[in-house]
Short mmCIF file of C-alpha atoms and ligand atoms in Angstrom, two decimals:
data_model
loop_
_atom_site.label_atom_id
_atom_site.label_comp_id
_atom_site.label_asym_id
_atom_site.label_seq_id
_atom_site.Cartn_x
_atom_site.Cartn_y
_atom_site.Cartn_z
CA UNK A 1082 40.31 -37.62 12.31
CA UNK A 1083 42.83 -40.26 13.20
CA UNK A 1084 42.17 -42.22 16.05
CA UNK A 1085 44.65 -44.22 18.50
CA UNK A 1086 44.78 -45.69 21.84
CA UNK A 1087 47.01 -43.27 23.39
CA UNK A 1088 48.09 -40.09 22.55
CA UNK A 1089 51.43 -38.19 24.29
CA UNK A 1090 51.59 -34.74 24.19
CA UNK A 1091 55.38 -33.69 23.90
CA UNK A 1092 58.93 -35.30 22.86
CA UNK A 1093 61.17 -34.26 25.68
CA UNK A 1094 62.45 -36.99 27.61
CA UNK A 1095 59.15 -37.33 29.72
CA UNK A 1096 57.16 -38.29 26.33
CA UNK A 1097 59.98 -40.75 24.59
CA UNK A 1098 60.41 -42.78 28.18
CA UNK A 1099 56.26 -42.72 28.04
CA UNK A 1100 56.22 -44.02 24.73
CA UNK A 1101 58.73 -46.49 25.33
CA UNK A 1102 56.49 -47.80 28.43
CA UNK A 1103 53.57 -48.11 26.09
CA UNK A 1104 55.51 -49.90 23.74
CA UNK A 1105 56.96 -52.25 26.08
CA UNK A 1106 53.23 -52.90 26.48
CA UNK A 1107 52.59 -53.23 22.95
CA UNK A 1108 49.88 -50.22 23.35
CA UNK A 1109 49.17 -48.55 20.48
CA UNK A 1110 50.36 -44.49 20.81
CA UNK A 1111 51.42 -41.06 18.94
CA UNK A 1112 53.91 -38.52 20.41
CA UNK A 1113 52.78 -35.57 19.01
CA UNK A 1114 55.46 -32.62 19.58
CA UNK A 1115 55.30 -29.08 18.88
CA UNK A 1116 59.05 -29.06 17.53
CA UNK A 1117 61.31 -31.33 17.04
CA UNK A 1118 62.43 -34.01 19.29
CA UNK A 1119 63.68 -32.76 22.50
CA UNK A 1120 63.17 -29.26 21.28
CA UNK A 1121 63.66 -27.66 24.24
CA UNK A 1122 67.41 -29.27 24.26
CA UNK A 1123 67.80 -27.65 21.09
CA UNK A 1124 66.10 -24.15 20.98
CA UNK A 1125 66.16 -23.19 24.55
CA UNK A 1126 68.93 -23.80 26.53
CA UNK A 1127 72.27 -21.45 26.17
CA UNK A 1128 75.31 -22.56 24.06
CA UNK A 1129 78.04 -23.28 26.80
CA UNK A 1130 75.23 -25.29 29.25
CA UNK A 1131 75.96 -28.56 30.16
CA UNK A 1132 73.95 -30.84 32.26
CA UNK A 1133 73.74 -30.86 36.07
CA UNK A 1134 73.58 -34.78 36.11
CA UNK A 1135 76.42 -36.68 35.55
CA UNK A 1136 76.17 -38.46 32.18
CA UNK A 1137 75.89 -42.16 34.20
CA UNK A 1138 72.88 -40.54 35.41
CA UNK A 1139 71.21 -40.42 32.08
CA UNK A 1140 69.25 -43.29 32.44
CA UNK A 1141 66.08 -43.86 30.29
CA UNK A 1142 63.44 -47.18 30.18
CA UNK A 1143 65.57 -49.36 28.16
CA UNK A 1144 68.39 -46.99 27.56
CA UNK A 1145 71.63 -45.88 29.55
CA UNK A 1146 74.44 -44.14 29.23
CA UNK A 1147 77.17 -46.42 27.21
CA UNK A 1148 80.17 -43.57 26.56
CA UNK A 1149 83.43 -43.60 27.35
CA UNK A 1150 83.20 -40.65 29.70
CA UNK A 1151 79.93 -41.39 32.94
CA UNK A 1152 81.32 -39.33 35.40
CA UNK A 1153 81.59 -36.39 32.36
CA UNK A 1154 78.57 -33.87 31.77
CA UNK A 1155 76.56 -33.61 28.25
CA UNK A 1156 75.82 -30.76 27.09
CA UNK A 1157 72.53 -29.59 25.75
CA UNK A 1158 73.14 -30.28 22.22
CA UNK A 1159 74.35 -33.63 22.80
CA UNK A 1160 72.00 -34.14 25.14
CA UNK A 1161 69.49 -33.49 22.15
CA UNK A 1162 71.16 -36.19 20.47
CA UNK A 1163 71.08 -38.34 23.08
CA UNK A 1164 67.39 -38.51 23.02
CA UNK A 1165 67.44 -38.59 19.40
CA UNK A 1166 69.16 -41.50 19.16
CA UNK A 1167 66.78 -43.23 21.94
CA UNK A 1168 63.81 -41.84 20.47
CA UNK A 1169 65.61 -44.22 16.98
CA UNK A 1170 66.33 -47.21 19.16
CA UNK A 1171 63.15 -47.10 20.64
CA UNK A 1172 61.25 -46.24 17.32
CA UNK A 1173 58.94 -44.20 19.18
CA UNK A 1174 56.41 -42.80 16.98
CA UNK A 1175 56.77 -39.40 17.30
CA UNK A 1176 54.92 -36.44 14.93
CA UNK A 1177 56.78 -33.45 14.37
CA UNK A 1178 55.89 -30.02 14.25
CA UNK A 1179 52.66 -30.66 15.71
CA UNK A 1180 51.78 -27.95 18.30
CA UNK A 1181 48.44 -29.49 20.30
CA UNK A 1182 45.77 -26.44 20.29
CA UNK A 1183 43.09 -27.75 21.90
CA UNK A 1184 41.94 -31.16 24.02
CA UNK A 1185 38.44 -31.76 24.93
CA UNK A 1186 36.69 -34.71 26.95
CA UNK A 1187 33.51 -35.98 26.22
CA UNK A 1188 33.17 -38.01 29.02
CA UNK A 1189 34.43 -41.22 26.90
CA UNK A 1190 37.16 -39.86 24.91
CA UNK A 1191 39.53 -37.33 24.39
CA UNK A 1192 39.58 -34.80 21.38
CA UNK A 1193 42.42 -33.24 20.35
CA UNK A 1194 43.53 -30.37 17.70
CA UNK A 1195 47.13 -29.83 16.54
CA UNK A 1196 47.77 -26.77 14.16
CA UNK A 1197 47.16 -29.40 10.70
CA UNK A 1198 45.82 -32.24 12.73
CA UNK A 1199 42.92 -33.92 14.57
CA UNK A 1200 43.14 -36.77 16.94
CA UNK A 1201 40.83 -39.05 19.11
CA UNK A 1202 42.00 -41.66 22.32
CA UNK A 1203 40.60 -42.62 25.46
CA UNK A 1204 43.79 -41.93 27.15
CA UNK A 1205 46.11 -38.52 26.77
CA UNK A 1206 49.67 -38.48 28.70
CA UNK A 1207 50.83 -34.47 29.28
CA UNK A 1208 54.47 -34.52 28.85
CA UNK A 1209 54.90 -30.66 28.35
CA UNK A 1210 57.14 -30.23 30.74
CA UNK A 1211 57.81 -28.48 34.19
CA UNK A 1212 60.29 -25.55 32.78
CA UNK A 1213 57.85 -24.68 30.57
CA UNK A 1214 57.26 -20.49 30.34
CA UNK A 1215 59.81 -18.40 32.27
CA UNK A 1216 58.09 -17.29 35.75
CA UNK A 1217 59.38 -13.33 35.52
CA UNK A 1218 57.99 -11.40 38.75
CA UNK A 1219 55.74 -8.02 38.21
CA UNK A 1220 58.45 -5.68 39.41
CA UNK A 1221 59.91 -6.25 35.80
CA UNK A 1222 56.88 -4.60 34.19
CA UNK A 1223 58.04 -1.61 36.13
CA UNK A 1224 61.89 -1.23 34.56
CA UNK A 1225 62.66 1.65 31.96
CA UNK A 1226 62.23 0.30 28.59
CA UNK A 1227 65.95 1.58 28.15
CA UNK A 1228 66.85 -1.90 30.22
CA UNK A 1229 66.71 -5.09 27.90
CA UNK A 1230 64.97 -7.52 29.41
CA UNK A 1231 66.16 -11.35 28.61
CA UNK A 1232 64.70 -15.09 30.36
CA UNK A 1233 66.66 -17.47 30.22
CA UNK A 1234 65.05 -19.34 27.37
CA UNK A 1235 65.98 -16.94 25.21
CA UNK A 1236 69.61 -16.32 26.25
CA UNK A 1237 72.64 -18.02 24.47
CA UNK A 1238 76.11 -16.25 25.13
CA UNK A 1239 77.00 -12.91 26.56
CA UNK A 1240 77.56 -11.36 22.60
CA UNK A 1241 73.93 -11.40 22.51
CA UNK A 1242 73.04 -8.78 24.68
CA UNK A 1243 74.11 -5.19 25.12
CA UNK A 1244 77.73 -4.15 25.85
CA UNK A 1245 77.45 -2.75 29.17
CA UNK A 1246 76.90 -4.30 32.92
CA UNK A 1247 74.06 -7.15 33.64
CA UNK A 1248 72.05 -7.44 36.79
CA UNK A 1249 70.80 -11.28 36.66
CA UNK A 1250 68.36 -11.93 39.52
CA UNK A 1251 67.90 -15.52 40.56
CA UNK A 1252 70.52 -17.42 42.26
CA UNK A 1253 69.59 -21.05 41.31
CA UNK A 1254 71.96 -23.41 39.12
CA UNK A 1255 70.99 -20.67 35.84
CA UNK A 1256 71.57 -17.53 37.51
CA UNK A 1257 74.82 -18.37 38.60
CA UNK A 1258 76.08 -20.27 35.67
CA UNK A 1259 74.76 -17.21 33.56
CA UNK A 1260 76.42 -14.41 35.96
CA UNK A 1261 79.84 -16.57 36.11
CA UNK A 1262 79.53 -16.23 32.36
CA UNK A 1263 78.66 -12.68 31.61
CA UNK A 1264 81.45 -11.99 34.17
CA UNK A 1265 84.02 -14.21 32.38
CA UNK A 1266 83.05 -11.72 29.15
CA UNK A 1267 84.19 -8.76 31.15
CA UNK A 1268 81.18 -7.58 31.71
CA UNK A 1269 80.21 -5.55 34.98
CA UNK A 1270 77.49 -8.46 37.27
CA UNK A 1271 75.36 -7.47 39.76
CA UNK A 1272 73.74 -10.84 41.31
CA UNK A 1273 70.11 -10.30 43.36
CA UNK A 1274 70.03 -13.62 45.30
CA UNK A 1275 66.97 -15.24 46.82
CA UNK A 1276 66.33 -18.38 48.18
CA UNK A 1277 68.55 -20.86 46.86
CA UNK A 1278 69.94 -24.35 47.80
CA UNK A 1279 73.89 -24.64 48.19
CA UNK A 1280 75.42 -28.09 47.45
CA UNK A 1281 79.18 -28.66 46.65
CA UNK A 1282 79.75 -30.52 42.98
CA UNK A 1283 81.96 -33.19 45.02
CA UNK A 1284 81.74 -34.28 48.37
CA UNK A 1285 84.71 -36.47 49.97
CA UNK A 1286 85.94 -37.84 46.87
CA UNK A 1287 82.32 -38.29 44.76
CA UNK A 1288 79.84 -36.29 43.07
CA UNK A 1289 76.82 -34.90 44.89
CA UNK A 1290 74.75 -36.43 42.56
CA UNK A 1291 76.42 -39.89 43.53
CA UNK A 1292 75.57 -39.28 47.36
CA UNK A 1293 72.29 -38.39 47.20
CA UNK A 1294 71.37 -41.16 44.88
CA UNK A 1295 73.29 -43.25 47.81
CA UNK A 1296 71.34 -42.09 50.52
CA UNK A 1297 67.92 -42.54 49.24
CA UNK A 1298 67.37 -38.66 48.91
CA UNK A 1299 65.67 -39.40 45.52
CA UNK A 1300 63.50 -41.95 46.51
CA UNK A 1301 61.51 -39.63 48.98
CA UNK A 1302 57.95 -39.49 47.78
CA UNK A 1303 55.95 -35.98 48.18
CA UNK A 1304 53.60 -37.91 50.74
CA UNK A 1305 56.69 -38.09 53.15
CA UNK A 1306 57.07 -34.45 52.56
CA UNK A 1307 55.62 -32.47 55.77
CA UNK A 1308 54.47 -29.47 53.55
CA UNK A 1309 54.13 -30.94 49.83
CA UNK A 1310 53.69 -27.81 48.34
CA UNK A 1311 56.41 -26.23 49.42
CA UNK A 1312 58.26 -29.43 48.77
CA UNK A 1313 57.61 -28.34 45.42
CA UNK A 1314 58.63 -25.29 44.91
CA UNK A 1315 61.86 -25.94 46.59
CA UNK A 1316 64.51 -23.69 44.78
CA UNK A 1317 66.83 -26.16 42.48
CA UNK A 1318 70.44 -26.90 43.78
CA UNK A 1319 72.60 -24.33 43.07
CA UNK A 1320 75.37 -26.79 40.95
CA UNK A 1321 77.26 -27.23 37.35
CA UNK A 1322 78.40 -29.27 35.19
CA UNK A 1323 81.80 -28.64 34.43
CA UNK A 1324 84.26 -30.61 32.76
CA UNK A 1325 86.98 -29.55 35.94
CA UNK A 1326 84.41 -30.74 38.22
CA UNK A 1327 84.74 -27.15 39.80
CA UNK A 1328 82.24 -25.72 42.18
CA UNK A 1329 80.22 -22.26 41.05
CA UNK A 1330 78.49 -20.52 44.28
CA UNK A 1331 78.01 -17.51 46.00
CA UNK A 1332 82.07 -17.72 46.96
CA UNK A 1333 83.25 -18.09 43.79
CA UNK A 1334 81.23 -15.19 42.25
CA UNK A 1335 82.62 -13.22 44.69
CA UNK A 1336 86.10 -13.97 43.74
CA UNK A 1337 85.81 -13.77 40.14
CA UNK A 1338 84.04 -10.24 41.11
CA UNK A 1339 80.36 -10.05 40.26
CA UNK A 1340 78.40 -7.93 43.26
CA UNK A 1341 76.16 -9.80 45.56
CA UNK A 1342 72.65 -8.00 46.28
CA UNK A 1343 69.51 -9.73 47.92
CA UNK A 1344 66.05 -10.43 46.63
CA UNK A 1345 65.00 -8.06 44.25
CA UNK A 1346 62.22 -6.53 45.67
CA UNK A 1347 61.29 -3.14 43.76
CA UNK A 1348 61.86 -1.74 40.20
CA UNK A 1349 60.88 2.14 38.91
CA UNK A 1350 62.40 3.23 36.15
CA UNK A 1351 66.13 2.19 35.98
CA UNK A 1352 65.90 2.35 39.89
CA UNK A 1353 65.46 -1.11 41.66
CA UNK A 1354 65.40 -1.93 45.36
CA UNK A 1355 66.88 -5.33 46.81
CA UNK A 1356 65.55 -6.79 50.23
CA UNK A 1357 67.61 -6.63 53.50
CA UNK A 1358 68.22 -10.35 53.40
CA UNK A 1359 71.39 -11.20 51.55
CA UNK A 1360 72.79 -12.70 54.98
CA UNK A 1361 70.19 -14.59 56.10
CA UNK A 1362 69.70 -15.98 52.50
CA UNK A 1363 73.14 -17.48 51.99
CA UNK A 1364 72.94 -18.60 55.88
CA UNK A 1365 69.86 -20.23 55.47
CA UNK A 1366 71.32 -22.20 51.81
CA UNK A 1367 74.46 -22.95 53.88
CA UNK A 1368 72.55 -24.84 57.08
CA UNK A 1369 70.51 -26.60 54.52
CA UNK A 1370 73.65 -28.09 52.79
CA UNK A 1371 75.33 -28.86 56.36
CA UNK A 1372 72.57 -30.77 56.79
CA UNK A 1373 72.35 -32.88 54.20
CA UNK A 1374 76.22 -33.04 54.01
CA UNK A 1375 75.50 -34.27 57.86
CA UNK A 1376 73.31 -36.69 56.32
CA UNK A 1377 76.11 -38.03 54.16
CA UNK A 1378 78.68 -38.15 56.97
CA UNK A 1379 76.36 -40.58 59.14
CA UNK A 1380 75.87 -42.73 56.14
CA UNK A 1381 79.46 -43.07 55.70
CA UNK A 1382 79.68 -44.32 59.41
CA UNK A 1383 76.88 -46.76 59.03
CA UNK A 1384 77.67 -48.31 55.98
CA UNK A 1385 81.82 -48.86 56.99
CA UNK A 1386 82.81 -46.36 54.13
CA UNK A 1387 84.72 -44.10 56.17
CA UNK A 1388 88.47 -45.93 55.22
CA UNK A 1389 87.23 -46.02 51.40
CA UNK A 1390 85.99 -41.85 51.13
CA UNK A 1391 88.14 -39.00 51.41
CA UNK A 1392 87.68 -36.79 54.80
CA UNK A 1393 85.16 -33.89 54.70
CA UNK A 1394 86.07 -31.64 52.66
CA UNK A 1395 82.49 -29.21 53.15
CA UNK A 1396 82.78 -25.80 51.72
CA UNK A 1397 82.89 -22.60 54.27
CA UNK A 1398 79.96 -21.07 54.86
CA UNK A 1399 79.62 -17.84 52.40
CA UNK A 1400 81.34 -14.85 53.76
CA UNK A 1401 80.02 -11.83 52.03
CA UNK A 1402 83.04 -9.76 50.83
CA UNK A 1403 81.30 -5.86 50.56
CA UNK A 1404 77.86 -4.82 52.43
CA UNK A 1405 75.33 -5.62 49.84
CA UNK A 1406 73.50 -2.71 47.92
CA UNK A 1407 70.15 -1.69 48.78
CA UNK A 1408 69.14 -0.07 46.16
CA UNK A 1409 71.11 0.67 42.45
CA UNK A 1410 70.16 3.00 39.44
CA UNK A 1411 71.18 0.72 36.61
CA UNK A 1412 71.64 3.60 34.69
CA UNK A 1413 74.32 5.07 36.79
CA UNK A 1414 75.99 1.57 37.25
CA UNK A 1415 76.24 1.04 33.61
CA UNK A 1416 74.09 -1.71 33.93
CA UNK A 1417 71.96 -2.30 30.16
CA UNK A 1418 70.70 -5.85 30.27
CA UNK A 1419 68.62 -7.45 33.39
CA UNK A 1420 68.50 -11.31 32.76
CA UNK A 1421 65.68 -12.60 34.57
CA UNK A 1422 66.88 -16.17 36.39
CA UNK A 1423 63.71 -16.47 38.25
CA UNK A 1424 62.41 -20.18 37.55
CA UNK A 1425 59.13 -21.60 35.55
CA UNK A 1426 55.74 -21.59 35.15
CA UNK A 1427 53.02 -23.88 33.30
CA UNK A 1428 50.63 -22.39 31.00
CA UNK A 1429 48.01 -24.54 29.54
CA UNK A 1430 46.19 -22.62 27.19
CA UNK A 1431 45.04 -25.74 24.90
CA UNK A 1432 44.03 -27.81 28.17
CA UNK A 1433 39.81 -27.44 27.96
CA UNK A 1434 39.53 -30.64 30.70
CA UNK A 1435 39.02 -29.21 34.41
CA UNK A 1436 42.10 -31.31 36.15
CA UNK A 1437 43.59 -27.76 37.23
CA UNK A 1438 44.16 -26.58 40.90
CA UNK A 1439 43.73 -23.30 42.28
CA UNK A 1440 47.39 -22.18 41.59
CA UNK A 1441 46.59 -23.53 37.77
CA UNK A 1442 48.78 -26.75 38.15
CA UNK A 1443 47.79 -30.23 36.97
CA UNK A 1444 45.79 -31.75 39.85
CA UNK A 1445 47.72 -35.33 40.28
CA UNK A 1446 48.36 -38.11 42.01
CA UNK A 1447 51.19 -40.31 40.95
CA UNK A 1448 50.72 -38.88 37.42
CA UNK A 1449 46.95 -40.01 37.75
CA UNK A 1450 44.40 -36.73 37.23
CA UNK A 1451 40.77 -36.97 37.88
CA UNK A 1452 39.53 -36.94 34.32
CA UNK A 1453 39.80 -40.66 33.40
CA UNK A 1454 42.68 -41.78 31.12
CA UNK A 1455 44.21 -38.32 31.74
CA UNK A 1456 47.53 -38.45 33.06
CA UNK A 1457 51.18 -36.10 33.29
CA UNK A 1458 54.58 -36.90 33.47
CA UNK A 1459 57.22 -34.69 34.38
CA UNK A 1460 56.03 -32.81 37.20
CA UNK A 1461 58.09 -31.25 39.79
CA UNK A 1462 57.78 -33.95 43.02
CA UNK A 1463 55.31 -35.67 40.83
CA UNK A 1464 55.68 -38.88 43.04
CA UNK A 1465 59.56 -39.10 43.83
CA UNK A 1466 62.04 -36.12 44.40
CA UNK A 1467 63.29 -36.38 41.19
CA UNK A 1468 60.35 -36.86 39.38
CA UNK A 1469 61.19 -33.94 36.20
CA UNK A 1470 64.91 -35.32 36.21
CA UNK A 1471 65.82 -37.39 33.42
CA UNK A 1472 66.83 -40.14 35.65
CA UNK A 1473 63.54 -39.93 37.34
CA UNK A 1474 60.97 -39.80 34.86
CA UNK A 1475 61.03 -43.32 33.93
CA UNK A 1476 59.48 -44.90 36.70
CA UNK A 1477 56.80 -42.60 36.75
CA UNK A 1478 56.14 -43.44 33.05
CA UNK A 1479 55.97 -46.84 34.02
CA UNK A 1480 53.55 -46.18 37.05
CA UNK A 1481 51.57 -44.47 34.13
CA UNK A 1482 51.43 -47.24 31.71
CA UNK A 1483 50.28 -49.73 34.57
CA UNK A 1484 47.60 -47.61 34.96
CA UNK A 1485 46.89 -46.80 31.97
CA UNK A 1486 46.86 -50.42 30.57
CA UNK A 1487 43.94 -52.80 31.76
CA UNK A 1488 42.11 -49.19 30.28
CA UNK A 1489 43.17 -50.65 27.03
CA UNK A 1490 42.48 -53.90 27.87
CA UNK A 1491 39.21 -53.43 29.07
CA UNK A 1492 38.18 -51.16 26.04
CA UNK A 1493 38.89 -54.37 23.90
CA UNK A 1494 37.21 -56.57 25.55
CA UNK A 1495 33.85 -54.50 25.03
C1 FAD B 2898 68.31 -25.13 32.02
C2 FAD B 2898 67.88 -26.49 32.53
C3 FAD B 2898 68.82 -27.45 32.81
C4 FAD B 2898 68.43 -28.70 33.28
N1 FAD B 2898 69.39 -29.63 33.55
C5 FAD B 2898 69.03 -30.85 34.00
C6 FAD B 2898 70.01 -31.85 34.27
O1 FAD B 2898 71.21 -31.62 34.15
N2 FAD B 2898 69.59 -33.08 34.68
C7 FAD B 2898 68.27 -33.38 34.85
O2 FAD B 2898 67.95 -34.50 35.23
N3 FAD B 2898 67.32 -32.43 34.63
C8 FAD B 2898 67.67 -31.19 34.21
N4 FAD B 2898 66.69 -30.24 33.97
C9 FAD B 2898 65.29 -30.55 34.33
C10 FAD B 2898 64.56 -31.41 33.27
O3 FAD B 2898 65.32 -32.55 32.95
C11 FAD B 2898 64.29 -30.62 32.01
O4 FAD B 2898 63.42 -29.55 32.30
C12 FAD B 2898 63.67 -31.47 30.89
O5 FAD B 2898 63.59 -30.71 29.72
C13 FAD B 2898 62.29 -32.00 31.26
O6 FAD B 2898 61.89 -32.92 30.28
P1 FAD B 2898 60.34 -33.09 29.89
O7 FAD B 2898 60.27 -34.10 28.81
O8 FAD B 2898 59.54 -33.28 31.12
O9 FAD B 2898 59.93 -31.66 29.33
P2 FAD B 2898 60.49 -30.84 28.09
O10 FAD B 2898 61.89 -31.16 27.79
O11 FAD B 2898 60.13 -29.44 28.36
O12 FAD B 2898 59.63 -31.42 26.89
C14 FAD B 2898 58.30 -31.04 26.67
C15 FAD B 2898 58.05 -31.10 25.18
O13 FAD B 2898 56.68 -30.78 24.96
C16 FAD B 2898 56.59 -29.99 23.81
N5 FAD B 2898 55.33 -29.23 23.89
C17 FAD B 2898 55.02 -28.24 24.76
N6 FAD B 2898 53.77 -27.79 24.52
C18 FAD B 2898 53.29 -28.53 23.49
C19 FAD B 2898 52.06 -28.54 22.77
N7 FAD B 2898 51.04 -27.69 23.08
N8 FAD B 2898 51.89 -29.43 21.75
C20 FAD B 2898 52.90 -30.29 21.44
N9 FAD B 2898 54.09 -30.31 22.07
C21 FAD B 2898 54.27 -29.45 23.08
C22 FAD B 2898 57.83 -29.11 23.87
O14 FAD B 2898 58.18 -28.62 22.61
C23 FAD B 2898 58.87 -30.08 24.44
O15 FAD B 2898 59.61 -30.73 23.43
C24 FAD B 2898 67.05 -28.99 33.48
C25 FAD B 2898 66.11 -27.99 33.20
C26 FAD B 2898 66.51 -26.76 32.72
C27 FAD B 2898 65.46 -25.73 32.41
#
């Protein structure tokens, strides 16, 4: 059994910006990762994504974005390499290929199991990620096994799936980047859309992203949020990163011709039923982004920018071309495939400490769990808003490692 001060659990970018913290620290740590470095990056994202962020937004402890191209949007793959090549410069000592099984507490120190490995260390960091199993609702239990059934996680390019017509439910950034896709392919797209948030990819002359950093929108901490729960399960801004810069939402679709339906709300057989709710949906996502778009219009006043920004330029509320369907037999509509876009879920398995909740999330507090020497990283809202983006995750790992530290230095001292 090797033993080590601190052990992370996972390479993404949550685990390399931890392990970077620790170093800074000179604290002794593994990285112990299922896969490869930023696996996910590499074996579950699909071939034409790019990232949301702009690439000046891919900021790291100790590392930032040096190419020729910041406003520009990685994509996965080079996003992988990215991190590889911070995971080099940072020399963060990572183990490969080792899935964690099991972790145990007794009371002083933490136990852990990897499929060829056991470790011990007073302090564990879970950095498994937010977007970790794909959250697919009930209803999907009840489709015809004649209808493929694909998550995201496991879709890469619209050659992969069966030739006819796709329904994708879930209207987030990946349902509508997948449906603009499929329907680029020719194929036939019904959309079911749910709650959503609507933001334009630029607003009077600069990205979104660039905005909301501006006006502090990132900085807001879950205890400012009136209802932090909901806070957290906000749905993610419907955006993407395109190399035009173009906007993808609900209008758009509709141009390019993929159906609009509303929640999904039934399934029997190759017979599904969508909620009555389409309008109030898109109405709801629209006074949402008027508002924060408001929000950015004020600060323009107050800070004197108005003769240095372009004039608003918001996007018209969606206007819903055709009366959406109620219900659809897929089979009849030529519809094969149904690509479930319907968000994530955590699954901890290999987690045998009790720092769970009732809805089977990590119990935190600024990355801080009950157990001691037990903290996360990554978590949706963790502390800040964008606490499971890249550019967010690093000052939560350094909140960690502050924490985490005089643990070490006290231990050495006995
Ligand atoms: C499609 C998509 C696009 C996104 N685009 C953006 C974007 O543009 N900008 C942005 O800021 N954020 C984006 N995000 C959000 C966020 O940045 C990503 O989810 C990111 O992967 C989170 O990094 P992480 O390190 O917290 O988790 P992950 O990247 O999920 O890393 C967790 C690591 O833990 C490993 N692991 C899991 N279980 C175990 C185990 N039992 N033992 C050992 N290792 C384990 C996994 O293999 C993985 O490598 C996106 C998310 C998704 C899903």
């Amino acid at each position: 059994m090797d033993t080590t001060d601190a052990i992370v659990i996972g390479a993404g970018q949550a685990g390399l910006a931890m392990s970077q913290c620790l170093s800074e620290r000179s604290i002794e740590h593994v990285v112990l990762e299922r896969g490869r470095r930023a696996e996910r990056w590499r074996s579950e994202r699909w071939d034409s994504l790019r990232l949301l962020t702009p690439n000046w937004m891919t900021r790291l402890p100790g590392w930032e974005y040096r190419g020729t191209d910041p406003g520009g949007f990685m994509t996965a793959a080079e996003f992988a390499t990215h991190l590889d090549r911070y995971a080099d410069a940072t020399s963060a000592p990572v183990h490969e290929e080792q899935a964690v099984e099991a972790l145990t507490f007794d009371g002083d120190t933490y136990h852990l199991a990897t499929d060829t490995s056991t470790w011990r260390a007073r302090n564990v960091v879970l950095a498994t990620g937010w977007c970790d199993q794909p959250a697919v609702p009930t209803v999907a239990a009840s489709l015809s096994s004649r209808i493929t059934q694909v998550v995201p996680r496991d879709y890469r390019n619209p050659h992969m799936l069966p030739g006819g017509g796709v329904l994708v439910v879930g209207a987030s950034a990946t349902g509508v980047q997948i449906a603009a896709e499929l329907r680029e392919s020719g194929r036939e797209v019904v959309l079911a859309v749910g709650s959503h948030s609507r933001l334009p990819r630029r607003y009077r002359g600069m990205d979104i992203f660039w905005w909301l950093e501006r006006i502090g929108n990132f900085d807001k901490t879950i205890d400012q949020m009136p209802d932090p729960e909901r806070a957290r399960r906000e749905p993610s801004v419907q955006l993407v990163g395109r190399p035009d810069g173009r906007n993808l939402d609900l209008t758009e679709l509709q141009r390019r011709g993929v159906r609009l339906a509303g929640r999904l709300e039934m399934a029997d057989g190759a017979r599904v039923t969508f909620a009555d709710d389409l309008a109030a949906t898109t109405a709801i996502a629209d006074q949402r982004m008027q508002r924060v778009l408001g929000e950015i219009d004020r600060h323009i006043v107050a800070t004197g920018l108005s003769g240095e920004v372009f004039p608003s330029d918001a996007p018209r509320p969606v206007r819903l071309q055709e009366p959406a369907p109620r219900t659809l037999d897929l089979h009849a509509a030529g519809i094969d495939t149904v690509v479930w876009a319907t968000g994530h879920r955590r699954a901890y398995p290999w987690l045998q400490v009790p720092v769970l909740d009732a809805r089977g999330e990590i119990a935190q507090r600024r990355g801080i769990t009950s157990a001691p020497g037990l903290y996360v990283l990554g978590q949706r809202f963790q502390h800040h808003r964008n606490s499971n983006f890249i550019d967010g995750v690093g000052r939560d790992a350094a909140a960690v490692a502050q924490h985490l530290a005089p643990r070490i230095a006290a231990a050495a001292r006995h």
